[in-house]
Short mmCIF file of N, CA and C in Angstrom, two decimals:
data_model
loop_
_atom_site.label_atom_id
_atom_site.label_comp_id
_atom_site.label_asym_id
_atom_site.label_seq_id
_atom_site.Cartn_x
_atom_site.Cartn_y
_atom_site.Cartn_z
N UNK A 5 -14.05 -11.87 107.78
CA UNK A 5 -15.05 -12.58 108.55
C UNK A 5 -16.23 -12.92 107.64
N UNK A 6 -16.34 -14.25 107.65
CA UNK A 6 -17.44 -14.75 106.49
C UNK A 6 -19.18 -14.76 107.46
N UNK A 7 -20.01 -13.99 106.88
CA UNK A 7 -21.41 -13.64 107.40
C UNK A 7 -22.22 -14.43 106.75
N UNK A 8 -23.46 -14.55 107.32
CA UNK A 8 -24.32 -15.31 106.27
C UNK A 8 -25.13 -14.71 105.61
N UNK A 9 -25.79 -15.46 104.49
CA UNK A 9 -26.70 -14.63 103.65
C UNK A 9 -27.65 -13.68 104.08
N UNK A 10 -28.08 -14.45 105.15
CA UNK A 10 -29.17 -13.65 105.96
C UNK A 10 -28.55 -12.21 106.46
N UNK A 11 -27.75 -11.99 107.45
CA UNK A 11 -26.99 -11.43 107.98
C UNK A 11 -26.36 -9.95 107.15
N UNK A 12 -26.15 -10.63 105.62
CA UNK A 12 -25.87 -9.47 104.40
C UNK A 12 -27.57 -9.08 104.04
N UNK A 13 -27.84 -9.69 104.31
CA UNK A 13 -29.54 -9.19 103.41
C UNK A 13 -30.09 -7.58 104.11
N UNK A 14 -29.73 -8.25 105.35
CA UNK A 14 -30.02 -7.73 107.01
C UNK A 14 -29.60 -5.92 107.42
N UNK A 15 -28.27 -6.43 106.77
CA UNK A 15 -27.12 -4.88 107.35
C UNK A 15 -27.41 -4.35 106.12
N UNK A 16 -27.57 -4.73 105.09
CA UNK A 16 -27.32 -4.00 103.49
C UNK A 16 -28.95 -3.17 103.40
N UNK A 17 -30.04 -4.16 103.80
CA UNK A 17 -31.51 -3.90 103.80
C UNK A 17 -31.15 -2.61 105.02
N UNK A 18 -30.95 -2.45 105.88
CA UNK A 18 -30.81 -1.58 106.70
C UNK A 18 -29.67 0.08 106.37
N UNK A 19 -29.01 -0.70 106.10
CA UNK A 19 -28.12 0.64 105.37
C UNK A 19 -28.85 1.39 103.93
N UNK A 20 -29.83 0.69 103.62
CA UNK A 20 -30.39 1.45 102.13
C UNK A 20 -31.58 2.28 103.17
N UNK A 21 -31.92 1.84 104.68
CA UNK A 21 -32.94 2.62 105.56
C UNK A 21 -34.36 1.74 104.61
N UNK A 22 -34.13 0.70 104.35
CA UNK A 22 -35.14 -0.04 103.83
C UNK A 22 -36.21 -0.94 104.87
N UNK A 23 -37.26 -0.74 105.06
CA UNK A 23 -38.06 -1.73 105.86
C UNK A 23 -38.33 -3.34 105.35
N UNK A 24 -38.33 -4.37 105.68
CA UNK A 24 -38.61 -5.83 105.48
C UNK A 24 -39.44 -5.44 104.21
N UNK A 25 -40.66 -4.88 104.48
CA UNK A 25 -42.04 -4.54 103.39
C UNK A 25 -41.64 -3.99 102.80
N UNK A 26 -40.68 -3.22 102.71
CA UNK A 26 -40.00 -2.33 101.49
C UNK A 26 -39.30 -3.13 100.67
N UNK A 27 -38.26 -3.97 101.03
CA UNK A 27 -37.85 -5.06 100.56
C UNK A 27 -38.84 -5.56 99.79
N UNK A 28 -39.95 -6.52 100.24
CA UNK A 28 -40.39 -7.13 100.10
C UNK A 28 -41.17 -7.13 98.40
N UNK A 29 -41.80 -5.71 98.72
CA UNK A 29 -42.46 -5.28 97.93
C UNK A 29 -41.72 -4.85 96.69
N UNK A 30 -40.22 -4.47 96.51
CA UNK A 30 -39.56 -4.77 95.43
C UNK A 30 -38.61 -5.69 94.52
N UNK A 31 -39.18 -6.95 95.99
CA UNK A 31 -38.61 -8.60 95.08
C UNK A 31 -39.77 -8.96 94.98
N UNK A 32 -41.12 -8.29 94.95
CA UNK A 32 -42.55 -9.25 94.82
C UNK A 32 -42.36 -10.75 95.87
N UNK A 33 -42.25 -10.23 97.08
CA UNK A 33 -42.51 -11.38 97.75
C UNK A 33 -42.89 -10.58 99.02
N UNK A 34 -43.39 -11.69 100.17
CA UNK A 34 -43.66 -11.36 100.96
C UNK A 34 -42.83 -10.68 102.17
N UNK A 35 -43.17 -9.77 103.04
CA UNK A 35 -42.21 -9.09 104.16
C UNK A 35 -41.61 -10.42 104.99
N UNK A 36 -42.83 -11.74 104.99
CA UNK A 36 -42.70 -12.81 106.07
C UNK A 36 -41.02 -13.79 105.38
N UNK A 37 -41.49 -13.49 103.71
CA UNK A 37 -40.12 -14.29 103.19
C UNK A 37 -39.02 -13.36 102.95
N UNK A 38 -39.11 -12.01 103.15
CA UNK A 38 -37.52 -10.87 103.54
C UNK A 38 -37.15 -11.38 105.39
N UNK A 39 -38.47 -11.56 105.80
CA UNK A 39 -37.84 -12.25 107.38
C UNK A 39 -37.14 -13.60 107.38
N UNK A 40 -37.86 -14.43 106.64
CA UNK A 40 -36.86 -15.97 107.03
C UNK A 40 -36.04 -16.25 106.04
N UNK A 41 -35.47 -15.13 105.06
CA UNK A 41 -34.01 -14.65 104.64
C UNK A 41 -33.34 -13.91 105.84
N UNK A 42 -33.63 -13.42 106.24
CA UNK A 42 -32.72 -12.82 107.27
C UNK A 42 -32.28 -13.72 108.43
N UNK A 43 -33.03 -14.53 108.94
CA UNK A 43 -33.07 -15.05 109.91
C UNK A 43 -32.14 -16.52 109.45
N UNK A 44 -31.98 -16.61 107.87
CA UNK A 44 -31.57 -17.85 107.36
C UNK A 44 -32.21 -19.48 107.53
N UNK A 45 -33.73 -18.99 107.88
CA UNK A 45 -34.90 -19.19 107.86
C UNK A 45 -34.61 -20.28 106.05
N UNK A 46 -34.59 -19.60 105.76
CA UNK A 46 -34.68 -19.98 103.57
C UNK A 46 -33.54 -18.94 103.10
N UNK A 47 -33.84 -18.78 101.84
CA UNK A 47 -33.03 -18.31 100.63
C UNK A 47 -33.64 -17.80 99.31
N UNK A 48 -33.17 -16.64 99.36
CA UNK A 48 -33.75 -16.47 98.17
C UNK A 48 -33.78 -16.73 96.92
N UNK A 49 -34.91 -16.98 95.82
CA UNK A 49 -34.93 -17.94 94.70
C UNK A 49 -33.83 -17.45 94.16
N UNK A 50 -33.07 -18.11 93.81
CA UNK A 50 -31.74 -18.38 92.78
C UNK A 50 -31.91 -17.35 91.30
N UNK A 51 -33.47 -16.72 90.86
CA UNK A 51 -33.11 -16.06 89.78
C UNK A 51 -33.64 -14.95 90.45
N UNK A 52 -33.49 -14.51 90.91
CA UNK A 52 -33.97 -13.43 92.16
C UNK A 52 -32.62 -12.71 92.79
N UNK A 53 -31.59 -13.65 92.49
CA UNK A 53 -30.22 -13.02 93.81
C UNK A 53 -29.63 -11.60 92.76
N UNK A 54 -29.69 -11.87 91.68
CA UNK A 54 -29.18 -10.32 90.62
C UNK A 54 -30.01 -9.07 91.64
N UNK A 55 -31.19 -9.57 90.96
CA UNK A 55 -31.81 -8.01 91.18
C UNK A 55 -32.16 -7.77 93.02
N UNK A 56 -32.25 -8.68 93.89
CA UNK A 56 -31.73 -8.77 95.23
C UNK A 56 -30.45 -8.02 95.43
N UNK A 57 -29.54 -8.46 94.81
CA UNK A 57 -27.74 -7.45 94.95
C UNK A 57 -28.46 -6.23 94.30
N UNK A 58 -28.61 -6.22 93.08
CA UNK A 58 -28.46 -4.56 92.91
C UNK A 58 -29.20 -3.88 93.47
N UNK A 59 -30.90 -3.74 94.27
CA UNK A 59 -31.85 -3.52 95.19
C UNK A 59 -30.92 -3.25 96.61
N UNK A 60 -29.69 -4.07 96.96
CA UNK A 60 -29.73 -3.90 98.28
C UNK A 60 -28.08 -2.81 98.33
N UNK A 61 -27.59 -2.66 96.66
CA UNK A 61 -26.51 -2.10 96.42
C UNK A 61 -24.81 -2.93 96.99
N UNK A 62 -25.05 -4.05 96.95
CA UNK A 62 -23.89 -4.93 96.77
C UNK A 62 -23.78 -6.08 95.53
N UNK A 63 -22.48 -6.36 95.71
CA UNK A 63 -22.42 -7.48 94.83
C UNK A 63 -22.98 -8.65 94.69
N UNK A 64 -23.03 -9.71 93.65
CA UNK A 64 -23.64 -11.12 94.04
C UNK A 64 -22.56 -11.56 94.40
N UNK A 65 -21.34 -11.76 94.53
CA UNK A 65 -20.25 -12.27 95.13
C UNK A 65 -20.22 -11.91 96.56
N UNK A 66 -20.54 -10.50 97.09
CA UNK A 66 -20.82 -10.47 98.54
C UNK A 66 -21.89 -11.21 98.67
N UNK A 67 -22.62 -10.80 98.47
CA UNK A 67 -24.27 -12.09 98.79
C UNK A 67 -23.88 -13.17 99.14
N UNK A 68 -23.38 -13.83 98.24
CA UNK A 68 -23.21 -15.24 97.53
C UNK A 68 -22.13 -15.98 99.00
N UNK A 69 -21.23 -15.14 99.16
CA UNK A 69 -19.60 -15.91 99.57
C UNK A 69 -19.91 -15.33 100.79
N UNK A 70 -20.48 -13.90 101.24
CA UNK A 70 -20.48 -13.59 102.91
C UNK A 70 -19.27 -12.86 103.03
N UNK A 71 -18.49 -12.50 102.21
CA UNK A 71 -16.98 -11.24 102.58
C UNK A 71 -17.91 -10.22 101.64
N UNK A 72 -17.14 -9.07 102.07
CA UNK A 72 -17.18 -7.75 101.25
C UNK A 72 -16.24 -8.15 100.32
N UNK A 73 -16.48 -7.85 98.88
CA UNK A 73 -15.81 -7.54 97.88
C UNK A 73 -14.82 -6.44 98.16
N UNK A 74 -13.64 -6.96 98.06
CA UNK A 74 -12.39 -6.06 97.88
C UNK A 74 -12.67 -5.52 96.43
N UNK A 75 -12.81 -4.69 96.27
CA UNK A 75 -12.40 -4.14 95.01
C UNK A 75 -11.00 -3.51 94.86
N UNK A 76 -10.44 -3.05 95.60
CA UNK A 76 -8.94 -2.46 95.08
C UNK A 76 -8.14 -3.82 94.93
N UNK A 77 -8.40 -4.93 95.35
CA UNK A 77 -7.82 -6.25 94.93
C UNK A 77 -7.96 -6.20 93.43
N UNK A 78 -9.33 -6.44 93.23
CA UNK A 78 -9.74 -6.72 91.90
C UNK A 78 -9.48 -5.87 90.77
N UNK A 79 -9.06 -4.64 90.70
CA UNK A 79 -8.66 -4.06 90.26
C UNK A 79 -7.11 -3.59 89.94
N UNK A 80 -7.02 -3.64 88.42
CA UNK A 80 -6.09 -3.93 88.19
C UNK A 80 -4.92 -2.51 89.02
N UNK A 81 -4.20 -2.40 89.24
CA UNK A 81 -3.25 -1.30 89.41
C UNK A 81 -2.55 -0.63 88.31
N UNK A 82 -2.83 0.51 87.71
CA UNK A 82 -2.16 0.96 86.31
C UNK A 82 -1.00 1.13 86.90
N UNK A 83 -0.26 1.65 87.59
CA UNK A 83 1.08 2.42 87.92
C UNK A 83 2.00 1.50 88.01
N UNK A 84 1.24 0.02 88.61
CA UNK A 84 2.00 -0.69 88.84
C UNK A 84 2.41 -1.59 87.62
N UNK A 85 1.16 -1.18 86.63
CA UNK A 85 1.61 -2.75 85.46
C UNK A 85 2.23 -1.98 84.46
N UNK A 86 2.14 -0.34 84.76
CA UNK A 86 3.27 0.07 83.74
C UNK A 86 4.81 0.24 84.26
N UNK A 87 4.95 0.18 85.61
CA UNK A 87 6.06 -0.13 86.32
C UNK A 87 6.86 -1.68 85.91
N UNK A 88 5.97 -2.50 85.71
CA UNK A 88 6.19 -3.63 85.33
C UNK A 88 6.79 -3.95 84.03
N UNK A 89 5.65 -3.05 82.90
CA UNK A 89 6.46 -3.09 81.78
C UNK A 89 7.67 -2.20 81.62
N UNK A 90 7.79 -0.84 82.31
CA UNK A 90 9.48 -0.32 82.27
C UNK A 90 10.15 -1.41 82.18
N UNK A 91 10.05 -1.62 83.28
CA UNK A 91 11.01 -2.74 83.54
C UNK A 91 11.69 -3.62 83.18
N UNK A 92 10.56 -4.18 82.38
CA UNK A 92 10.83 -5.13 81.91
C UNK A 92 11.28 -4.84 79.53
N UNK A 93 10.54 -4.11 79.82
CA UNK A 93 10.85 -3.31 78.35
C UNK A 93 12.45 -2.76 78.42
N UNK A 94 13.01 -2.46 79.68
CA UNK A 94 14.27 -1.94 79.84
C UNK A 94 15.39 -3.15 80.36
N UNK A 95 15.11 -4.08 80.62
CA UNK A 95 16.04 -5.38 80.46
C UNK A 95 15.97 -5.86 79.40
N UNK A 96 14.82 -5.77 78.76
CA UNK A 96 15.01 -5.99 77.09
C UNK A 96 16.06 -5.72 76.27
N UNK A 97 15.59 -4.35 76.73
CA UNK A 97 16.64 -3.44 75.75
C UNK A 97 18.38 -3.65 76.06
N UNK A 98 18.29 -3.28 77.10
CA UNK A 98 19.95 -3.73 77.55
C UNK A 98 20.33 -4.76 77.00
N UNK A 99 19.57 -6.00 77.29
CA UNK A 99 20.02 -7.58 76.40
C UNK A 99 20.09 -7.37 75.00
N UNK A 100 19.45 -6.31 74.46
CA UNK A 100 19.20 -6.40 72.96
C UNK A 100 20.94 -5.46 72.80
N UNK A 101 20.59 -4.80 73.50
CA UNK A 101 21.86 -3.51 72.93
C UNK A 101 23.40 -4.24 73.39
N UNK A 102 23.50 -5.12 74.28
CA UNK A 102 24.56 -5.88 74.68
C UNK A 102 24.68 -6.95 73.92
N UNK A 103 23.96 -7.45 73.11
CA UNK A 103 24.02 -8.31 72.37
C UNK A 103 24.62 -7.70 70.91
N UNK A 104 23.85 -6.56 70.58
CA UNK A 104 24.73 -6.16 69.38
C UNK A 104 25.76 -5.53 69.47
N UNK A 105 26.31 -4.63 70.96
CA UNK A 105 27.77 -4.09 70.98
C UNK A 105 28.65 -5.42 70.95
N UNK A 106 28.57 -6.85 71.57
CA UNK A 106 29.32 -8.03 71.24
C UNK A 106 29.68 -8.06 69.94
N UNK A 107 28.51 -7.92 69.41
CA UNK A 107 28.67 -8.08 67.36
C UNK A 107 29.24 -7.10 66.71
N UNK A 108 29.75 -5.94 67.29
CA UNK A 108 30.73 -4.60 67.09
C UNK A 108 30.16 -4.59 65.78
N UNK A 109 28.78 -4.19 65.49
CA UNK A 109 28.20 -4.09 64.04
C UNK A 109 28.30 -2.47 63.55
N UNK A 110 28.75 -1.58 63.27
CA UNK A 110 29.59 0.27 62.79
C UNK A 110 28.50 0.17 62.70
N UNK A 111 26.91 0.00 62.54
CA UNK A 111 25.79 0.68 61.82
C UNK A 111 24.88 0.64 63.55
N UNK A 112 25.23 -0.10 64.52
CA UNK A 112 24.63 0.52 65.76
C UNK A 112 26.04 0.87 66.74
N UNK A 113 25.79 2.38 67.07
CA UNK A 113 26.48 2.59 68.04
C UNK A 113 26.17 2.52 69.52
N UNK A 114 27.09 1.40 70.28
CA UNK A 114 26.19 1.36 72.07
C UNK A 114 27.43 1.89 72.80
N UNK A 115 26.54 2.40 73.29
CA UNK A 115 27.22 3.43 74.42
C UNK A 115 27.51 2.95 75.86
N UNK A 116 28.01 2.41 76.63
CA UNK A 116 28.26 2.11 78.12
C UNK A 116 26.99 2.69 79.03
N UNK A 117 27.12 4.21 78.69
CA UNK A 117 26.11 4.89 79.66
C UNK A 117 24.86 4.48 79.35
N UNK A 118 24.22 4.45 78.08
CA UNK A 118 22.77 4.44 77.91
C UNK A 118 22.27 3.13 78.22
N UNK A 119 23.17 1.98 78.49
CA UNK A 119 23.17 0.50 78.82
C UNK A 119 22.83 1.01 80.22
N UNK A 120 23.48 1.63 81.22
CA UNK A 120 23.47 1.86 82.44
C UNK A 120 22.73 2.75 82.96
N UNK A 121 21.98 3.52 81.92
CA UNK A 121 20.67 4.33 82.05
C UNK A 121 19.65 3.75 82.29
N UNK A 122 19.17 2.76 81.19
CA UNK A 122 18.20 1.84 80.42
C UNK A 122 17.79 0.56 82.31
N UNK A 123 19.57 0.53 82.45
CA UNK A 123 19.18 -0.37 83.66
C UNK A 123 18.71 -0.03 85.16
N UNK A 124 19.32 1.02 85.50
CA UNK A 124 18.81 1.86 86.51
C UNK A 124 17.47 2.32 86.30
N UNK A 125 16.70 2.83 85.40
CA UNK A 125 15.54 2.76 84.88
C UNK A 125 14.50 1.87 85.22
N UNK A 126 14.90 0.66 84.93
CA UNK A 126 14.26 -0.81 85.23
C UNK A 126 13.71 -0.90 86.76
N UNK A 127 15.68 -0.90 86.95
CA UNK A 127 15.89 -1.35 88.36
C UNK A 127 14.84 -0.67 89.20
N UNK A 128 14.85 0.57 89.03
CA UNK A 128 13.91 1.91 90.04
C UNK A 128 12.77 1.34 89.65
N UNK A 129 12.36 1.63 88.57
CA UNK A 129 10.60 1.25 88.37
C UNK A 129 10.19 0.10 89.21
N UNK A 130 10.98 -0.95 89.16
CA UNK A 130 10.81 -2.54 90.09
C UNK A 130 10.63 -1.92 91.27
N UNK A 131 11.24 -1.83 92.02
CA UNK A 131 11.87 -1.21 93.10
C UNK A 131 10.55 -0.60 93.55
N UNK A 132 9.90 0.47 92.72
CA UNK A 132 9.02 1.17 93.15
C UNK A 132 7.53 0.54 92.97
N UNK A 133 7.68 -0.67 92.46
CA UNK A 133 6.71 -1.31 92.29
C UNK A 133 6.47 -2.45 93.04
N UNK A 134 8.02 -2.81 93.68
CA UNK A 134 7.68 -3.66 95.09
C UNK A 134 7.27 -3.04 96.13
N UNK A 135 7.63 -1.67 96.03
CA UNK A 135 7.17 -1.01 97.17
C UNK A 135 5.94 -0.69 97.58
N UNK A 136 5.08 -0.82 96.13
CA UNK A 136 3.53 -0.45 96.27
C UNK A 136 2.76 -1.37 96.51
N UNK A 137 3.42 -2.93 96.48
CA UNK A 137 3.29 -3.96 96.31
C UNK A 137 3.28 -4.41 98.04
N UNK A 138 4.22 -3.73 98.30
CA UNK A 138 4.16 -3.87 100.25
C UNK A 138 2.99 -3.31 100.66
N UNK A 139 3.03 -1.79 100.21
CA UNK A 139 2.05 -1.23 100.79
C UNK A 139 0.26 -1.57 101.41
N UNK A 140 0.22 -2.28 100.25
CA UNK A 140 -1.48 -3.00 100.33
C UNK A 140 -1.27 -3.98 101.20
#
């Protein structure tokens, strides 16, 4: 649900237990111009919105856009991007190791099983990485 500037100034100024004049007095402006920000009355000066977000303890992207910042979006997932590389490091390998048992080269020995290790490996890590992938 997209809010307006005012509206974030409003709930965020209130959740810090901040008064208008409290505000006010730490963007150097008046309590009357923390009111007709809230009210969407005006806006606050454009080199003012930084230290406005960090004062009211949100982002300038919440400010700015009116959603809460997802952060577990934005953040990358480790489990999952090393799930990714198994994976994908282990279809590698199979292609690599199936490619040289074709070439029956005596100086690499490939084994059936470790081909079918290497792939089940993959397969699971994917697997478990679509699954985390549902989850959110």
């Amino acid at each position: 649900m997209t809010k307006t500037m005012g509206t974030i100034i409003c709930e965020a100024r209130k959740n810090k237990n901040m008064t208008q004049a409290d505000l006010a007095q730490i963007m150097n402006v008046t309590d009357k111009a923390v009111s007709k920000w809230e009210r969407d009355i005006s806006c606050p000066d454009v080199t003012s919105l930084a230290k406005l977000s960090e004062t009211l303890g949100i982002t300038l992207e919440e400010l700015m856009s009116g959603q809460p910042a997802d952060k577990k979006q934005k953040q990358i997932d480790l489990v999952e991007l090393v799930c990714i590389a198994v994976s994908f490091a282990m279809g590698i390998a199979v292609l690599i190791l199936s490619v040289l048992s074709k070439l029956e080269l005596e100086t690499v020995p490939v084994k059936t099983e470790n081909l079918i290790i290497m792939l089940s490996v993959g397969l699971v890590t994917t697997g478990f990485s679509k699954l985390r992938s549902i989850e959110k």
